[in-house]
Short mmCIF file of C-alpha atoms and ligand atoms in Angstrom, two decimals:
data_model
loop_
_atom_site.label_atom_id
_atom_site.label_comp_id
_atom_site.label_asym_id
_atom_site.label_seq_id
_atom_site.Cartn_x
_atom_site.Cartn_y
_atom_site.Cartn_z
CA UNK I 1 0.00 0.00 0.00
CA UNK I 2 1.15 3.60 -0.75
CA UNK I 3 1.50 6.24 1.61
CA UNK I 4 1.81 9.89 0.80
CA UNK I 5 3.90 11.84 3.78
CA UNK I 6 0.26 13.43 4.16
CA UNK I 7 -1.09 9.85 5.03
CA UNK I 8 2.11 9.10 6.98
CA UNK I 9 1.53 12.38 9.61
CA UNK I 10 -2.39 11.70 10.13
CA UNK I 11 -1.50 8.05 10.68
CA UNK I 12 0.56 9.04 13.67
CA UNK I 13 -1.70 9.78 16.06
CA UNK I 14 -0.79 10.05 19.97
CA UNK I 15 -1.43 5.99 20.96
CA UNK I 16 0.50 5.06 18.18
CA UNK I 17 3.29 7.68 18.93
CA UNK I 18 3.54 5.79 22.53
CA UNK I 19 3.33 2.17 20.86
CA UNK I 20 6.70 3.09 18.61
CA UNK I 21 8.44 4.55 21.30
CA UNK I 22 7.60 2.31 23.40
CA UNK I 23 8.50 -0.72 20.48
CA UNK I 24 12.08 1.12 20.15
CA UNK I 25 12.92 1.01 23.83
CA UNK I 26 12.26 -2.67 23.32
CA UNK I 27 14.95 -3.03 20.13
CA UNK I 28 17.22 -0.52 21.25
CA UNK I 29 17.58 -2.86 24.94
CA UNK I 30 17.70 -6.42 23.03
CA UNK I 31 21.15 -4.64 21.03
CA UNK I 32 22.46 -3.48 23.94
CA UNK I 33 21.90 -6.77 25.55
CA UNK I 34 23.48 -8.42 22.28
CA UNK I 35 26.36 -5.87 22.61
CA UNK I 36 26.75 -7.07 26.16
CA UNK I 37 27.02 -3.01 26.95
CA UNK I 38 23.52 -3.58 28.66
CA UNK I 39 25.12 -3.80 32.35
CA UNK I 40 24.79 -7.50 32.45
CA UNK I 41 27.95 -9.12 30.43
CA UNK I 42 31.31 -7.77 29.94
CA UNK I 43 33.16 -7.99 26.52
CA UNK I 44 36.24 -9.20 25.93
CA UNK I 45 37.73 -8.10 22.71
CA UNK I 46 40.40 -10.18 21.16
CA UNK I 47 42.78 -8.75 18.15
CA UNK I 48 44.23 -11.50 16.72
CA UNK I 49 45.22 -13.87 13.39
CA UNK I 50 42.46 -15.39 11.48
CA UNK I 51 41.66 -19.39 11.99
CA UNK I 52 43.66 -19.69 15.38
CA UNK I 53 41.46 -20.47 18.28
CA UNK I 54 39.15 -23.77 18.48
CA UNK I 55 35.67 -21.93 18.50
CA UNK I 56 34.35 -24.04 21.05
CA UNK I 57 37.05 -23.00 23.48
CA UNK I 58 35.70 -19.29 23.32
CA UNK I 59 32.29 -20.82 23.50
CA UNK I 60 33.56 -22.50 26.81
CA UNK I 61 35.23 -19.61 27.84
CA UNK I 62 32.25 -17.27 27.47
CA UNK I 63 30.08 -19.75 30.04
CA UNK I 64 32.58 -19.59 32.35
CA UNK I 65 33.02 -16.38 32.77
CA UNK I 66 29.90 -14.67 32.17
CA UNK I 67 31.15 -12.44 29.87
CA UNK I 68 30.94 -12.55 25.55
CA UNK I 69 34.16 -12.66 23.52
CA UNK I 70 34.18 -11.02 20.20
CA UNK I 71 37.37 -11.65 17.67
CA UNK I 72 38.40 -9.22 15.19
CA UNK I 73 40.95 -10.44 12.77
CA UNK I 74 44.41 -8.89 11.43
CA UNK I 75 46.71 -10.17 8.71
CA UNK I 76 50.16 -9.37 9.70
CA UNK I 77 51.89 -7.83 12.43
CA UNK I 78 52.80 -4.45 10.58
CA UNK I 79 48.91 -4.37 9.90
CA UNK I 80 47.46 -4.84 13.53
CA UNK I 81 50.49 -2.18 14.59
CA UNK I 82 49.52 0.19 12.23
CA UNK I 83 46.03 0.09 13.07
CA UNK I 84 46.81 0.62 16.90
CA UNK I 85 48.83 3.53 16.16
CA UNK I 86 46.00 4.66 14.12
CA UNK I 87 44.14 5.62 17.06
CA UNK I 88 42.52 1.91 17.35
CA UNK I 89 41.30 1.11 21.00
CA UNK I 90 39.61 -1.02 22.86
CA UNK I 91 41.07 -4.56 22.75
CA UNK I 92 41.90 -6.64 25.47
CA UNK I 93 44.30 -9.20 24.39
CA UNK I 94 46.52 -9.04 21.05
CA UNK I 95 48.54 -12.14 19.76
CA UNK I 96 51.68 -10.36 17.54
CA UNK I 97 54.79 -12.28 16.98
CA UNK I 98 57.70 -11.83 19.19
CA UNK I 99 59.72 -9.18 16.95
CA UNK I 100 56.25 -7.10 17.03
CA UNK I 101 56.23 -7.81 21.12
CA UNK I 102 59.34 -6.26 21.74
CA UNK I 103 59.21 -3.28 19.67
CA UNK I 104 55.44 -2.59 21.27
CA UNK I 105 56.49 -3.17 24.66
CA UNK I 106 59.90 -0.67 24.04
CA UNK I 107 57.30 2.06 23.03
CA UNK I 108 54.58 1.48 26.37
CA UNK I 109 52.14 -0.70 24.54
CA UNK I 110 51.53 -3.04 26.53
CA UNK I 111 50.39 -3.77 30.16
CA UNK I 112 52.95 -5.58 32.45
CA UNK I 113 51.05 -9.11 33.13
CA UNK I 114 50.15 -10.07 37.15
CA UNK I 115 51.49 -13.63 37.45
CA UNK I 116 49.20 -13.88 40.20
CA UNK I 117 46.64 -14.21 37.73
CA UNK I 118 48.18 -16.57 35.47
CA UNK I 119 48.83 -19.88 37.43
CA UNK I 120 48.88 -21.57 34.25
CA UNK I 121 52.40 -20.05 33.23
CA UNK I 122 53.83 -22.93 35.45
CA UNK I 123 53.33 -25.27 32.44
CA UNK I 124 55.27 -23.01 29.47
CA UNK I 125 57.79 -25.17 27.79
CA UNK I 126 61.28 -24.00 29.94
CA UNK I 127 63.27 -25.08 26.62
CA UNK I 128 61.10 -22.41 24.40
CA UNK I 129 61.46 -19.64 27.11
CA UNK I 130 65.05 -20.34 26.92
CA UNK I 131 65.11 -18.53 23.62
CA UNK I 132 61.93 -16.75 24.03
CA UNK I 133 62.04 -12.55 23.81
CA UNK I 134 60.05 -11.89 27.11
CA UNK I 135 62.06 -15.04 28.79
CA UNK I 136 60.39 -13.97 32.43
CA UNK I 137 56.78 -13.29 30.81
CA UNK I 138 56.60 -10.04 32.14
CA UNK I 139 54.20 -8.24 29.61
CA UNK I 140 53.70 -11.82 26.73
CA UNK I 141 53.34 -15.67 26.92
CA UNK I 142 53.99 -17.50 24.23
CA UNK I 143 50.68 -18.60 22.45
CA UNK I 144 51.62 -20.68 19.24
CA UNK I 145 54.90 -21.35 17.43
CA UNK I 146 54.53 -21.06 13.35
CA UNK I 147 56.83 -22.55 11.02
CA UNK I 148 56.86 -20.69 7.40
CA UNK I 149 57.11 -23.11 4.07
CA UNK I 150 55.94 -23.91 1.14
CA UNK I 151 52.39 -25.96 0.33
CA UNK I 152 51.46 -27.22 -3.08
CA UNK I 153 48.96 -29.67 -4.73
CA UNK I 154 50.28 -33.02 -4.94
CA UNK I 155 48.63 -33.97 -8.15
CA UNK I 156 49.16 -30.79 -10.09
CA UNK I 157 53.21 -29.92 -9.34
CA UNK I 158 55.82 -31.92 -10.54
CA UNK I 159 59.56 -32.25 -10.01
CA UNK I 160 58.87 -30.62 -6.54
CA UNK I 161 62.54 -29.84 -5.21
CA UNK I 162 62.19 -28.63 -0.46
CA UNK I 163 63.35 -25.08 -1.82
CA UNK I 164 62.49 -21.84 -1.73
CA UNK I 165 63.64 -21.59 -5.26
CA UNK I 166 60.14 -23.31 -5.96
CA UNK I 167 58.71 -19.25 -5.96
CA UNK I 168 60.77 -19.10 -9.60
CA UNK I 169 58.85 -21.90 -11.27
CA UNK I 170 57.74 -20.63 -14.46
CA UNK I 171 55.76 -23.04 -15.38
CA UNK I 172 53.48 -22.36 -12.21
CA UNK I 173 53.39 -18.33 -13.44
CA UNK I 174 49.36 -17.01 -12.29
CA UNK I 175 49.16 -19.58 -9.48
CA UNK I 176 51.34 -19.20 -7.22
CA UNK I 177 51.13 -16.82 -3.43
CA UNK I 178 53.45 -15.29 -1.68
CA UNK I 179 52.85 -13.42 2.35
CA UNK I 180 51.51 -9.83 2.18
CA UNK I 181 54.30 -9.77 4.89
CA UNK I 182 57.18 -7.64 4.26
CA UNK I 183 59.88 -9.76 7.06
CA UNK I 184 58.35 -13.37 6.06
CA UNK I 185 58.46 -12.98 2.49
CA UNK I 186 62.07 -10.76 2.09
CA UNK I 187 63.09 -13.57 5.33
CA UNK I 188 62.08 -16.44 2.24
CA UNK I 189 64.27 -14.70 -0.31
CA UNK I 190 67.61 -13.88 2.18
CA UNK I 191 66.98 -18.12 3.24
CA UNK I 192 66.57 -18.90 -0.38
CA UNK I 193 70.40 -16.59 -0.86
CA UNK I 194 72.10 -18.25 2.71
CA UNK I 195 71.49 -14.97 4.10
CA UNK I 196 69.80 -14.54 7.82
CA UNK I 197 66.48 -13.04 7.67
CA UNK I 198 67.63 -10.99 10.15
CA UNK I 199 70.38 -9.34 8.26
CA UNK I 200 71.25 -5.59 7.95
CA UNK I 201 73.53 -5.28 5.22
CA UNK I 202 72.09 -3.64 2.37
CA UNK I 203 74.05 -5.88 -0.46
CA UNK I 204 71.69 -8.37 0.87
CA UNK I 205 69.31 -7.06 1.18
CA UNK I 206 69.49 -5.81 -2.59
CA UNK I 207 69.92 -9.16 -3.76
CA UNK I 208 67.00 -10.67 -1.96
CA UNK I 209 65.20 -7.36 -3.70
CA UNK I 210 66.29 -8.57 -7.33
CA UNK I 211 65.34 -12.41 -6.43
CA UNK I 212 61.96 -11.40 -5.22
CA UNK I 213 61.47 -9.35 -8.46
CA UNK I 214 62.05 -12.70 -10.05
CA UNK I 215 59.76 -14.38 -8.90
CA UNK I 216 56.92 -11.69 -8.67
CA UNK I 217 56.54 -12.69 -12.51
CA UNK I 218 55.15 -15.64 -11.48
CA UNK I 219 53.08 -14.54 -8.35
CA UNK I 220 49.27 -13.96 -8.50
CA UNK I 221 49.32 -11.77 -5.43
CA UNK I 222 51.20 -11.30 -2.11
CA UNK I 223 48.05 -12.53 0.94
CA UNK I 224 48.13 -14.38 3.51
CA UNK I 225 44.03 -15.61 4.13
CA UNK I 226 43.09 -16.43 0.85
CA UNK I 227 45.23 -18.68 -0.19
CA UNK I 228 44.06 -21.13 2.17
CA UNK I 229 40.99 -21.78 0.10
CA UNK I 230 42.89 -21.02 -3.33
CA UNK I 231 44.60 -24.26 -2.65
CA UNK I 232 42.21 -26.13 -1.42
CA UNK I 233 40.02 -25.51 -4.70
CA UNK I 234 42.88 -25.52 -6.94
CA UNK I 235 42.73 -22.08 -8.11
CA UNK I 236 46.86 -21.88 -6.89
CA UNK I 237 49.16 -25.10 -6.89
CA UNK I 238 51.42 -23.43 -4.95
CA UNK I 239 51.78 -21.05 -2.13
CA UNK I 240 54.02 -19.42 0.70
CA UNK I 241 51.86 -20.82 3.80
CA UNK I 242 51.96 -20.86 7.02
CA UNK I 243 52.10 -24.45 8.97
CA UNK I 244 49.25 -24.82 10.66
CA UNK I 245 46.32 -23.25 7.87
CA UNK I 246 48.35 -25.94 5.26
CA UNK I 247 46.86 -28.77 7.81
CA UNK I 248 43.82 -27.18 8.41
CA UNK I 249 43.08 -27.02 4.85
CA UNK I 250 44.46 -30.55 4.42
CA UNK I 251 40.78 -31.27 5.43
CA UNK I 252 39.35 -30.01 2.50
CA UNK I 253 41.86 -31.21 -0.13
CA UNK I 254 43.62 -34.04 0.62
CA UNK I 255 46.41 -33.36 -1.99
CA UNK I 256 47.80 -30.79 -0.63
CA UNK I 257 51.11 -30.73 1.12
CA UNK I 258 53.38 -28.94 2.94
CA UNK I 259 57.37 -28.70 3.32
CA UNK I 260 59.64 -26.26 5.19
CA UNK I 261 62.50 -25.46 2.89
CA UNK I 262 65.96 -27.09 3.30
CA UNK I 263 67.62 -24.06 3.44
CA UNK I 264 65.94 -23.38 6.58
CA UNK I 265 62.94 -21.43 7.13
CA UNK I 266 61.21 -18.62 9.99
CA UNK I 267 59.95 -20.11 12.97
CA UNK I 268 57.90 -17.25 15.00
CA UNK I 269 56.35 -17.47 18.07
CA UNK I 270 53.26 -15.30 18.36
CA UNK I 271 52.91 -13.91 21.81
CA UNK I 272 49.07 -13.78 24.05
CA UNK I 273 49.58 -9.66 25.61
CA UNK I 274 47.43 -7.22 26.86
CA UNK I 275 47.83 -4.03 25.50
CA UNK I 276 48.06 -0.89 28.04
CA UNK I 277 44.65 0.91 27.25
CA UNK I 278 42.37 -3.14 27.82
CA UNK I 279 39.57 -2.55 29.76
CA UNK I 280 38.64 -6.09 30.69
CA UNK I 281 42.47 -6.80 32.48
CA UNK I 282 40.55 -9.42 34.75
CA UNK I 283 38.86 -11.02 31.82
CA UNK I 284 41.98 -10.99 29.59
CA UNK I 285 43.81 -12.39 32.16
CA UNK I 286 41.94 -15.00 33.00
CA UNK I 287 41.75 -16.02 29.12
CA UNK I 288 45.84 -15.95 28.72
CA UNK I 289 45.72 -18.62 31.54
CA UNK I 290 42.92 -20.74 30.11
CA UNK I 291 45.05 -21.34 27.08
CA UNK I 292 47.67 -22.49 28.99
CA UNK I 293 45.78 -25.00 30.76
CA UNK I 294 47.53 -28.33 29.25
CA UNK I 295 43.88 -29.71 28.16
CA UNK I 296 42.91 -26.74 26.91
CA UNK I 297 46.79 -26.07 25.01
CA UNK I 298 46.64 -29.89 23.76
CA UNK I 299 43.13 -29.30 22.51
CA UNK I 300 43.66 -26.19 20.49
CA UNK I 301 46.74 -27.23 19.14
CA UNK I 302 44.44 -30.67 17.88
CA UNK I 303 42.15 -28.19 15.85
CA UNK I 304 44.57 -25.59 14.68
CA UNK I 305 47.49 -27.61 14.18
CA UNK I 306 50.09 -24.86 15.36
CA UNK I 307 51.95 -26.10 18.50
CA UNK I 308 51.65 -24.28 21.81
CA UNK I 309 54.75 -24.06 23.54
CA UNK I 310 53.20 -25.91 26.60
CA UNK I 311 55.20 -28.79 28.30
CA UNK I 312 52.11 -30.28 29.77
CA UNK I 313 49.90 -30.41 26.75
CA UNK I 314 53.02 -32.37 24.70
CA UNK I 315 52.25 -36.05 26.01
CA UNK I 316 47.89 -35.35 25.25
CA UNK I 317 48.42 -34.91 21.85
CA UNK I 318 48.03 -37.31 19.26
CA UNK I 319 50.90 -38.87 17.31
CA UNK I 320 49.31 -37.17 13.64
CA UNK I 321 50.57 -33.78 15.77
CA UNK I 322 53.78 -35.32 17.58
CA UNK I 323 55.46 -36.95 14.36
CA UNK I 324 54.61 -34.27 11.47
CA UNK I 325 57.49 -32.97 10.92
CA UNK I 326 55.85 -29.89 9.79
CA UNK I 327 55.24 -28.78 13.60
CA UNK I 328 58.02 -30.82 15.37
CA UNK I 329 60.78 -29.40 12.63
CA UNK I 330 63.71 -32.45 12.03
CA UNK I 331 66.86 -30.95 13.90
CA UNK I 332 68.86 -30.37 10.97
CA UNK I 333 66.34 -28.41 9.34
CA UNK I 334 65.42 -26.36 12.98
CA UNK I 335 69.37 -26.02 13.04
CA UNK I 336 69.17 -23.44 9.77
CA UNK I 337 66.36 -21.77 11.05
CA UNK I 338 65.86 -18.53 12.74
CA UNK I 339 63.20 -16.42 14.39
CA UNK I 340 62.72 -12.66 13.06
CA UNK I 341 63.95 -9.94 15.72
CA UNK I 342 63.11 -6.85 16.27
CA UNK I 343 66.16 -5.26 14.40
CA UNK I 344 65.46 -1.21 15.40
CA UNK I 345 66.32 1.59 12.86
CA UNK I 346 67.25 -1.28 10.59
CA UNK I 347 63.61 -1.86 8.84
CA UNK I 348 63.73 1.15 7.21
CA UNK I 349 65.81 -0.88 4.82
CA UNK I 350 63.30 -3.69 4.74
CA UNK I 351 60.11 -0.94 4.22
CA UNK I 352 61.96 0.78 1.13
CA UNK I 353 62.52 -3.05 -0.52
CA UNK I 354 59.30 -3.88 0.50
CA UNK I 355 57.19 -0.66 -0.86
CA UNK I 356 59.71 -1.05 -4.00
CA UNK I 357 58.36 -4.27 -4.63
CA UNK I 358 54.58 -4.05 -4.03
CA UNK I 359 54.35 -0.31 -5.83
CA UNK I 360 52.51 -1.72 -8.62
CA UNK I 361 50.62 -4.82 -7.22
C1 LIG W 401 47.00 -18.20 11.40
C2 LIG W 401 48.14 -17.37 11.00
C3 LIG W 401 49.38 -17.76 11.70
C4 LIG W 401 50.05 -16.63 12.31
N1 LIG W 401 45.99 -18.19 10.40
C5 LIG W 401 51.31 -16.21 11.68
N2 LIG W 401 52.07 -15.46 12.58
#
């Protein structure tokens, strides 16, 4: 039915003026309920990587506590940083590799964490916290250790030589990814050269540039999301790919595997902290120690298939997690591996390679 503005003002007599107010009190409490601002649940807001919690564990969590838990999702560290120094507020727990750790906590990002809180910590793998960053967990725990490589489709790449080299495969131009990640994928080129991904020389630095220009003739795009269903529906054979999404995806497409390059690849640790401004410090707290109970570690580790640096959770897990050598690297291959650092003044060299090489994507 049509109704001129006319109709519209004589329609809205007194009662009904009462009714719609009355009906908007009504919608405008359910959303506030919904948004858990309505007094009755607090929120705890979690900034961190996509795919890398077991749903049912924030499900668990939310009973538990009372509260609601909503996830927001970054791609890389340089992202999530830039979007905090944006202005971005708000969250209550962040999960940045180690590198990004140190450099937040040197500039006041983050809140320094009350053990007292965090009984949990007693079960942290001593041998990672041996080379960890934080090594006393004063302001990050450890949350999941990735390992970088390379996954492909079985049936569809041939000749498949454990290199980084594989990036310069012509013959796989259009479908093949490499990281939107300025360290991990200049880190895959400097491995690929026998240089450490850590390095500051800049004659490194330019060959890694010209290597990478290489193979960009063959890349379809620097990401680091989609590619997990682009190789699961064949759309790329091969991709730069982080550990845990290759066996995730696994799932979906059975032909896909995974190796970790023998020149030696990035291992990162990416770190549960609580960044200065939270709100919820009780809430966020109490979540950094749920993750660290051993069931809990064991049982997230099961769905996400990156390992959590907990001693306690190493005997509950299953032997498809304790003998892929795609989590538990081979020594020799751990040996020529190395973990970004934070390398100060230093990445200005890696952000002028970087913006040289993505100008025109
Ligand atoms: C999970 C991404 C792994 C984190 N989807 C890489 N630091």
């Amino acid at each position: 039915m049509r109704t001129t503005r006319g109709d519209f003002r004589r329609a809205v007599t007194a009662p009904a003026v009462f009714a719609f107010a009355a009906s908007v009190a009504v919608i405008a409490a359910a959303l506030l309920a919904a948004a858990g601002c309505g007094g009755s649940k607090p929120v705890l807001s979690v900034y961190t990587w996509s795919d890398y919690i077991k749903p049912e564990i924030v499900r668990r969590f939310e009973r538990e506590q009372g509260c609601r838990v909503v996830l927001d999702t970054f791609e890389s560290n340089e992202a999530m940083y830039a979007k905090l120094k944006a202005g971005a507020s708000g969250y209550d727990v962040l999960t940045p590799s180690s590198y990004m750790v140190s450099l937040m906590h040197d500039q006041g990002m983050l809140l320094r964490l009350d053990h007292g809180l965090l009984p949990n910590l007693a079960h942290v793998d001593p041998d990672y916290l041996k080379i960890a960053v934080d090594r006393t967990m004063d302001h990050s725990v450890p949350y999941m250790l990735v390992i970088s490589g390379i996954a492909y489709l079985e049936g569809r790449v041939k000749d498949v030589v454990p290199s980084w080299r594989m990036f310069g495969r012509a013959d796989l131009k259009g479908r093949v990814t490499m990281f939107n990640d300025m360290r991990e994928t200049i880190g895959a080129a400097l491995k690929a050269l026998g240089y450490s991904i850590n390095t500051t020389s800049e004659t490194e630095l330019a060959e890694a540039e010209r290597l990478l220009l290489e193979w960009k003739a063959n890349l379809a795009k620097f990401e680091n999301e989609q590619y997990k269903i682009g190789l699961a529906s064949g759309e790329f054979l091969l991709v730069h790919a982080w550990n845990g999404d290759v066996f995730q995806v696994r799932k979906e497409n059975p032909d896909v595997r995974f190796f970790v390059p023998e020149e030696g690849t990035i291992i990162s640790c990416d770190d549960l902290v609580i960044p200065a401004d939270a709100k919820e410090t009780r809430l966020a707290h109490a979540f950094i120690d749920l993750l660290h109970d051993p069931a809990v570690a064991a049982e997230n580790t099961e769905f996400i298939y990156y390992l959590c640096p907990n001693k306690d959770s190493y005997p509950l897990l299953s032997p498809e997690i304790r003998n892929n050598p795609g989590i538990f690297l081979k020594p020799e291959i751990q040996a020529k591996s190395e973990t970004i650092a934070n390398i100060g003044a230093a990445n200005a060299l890696y952000i002028k390679v970087w913006d040289r090489l993505t100008a025109d994507r």
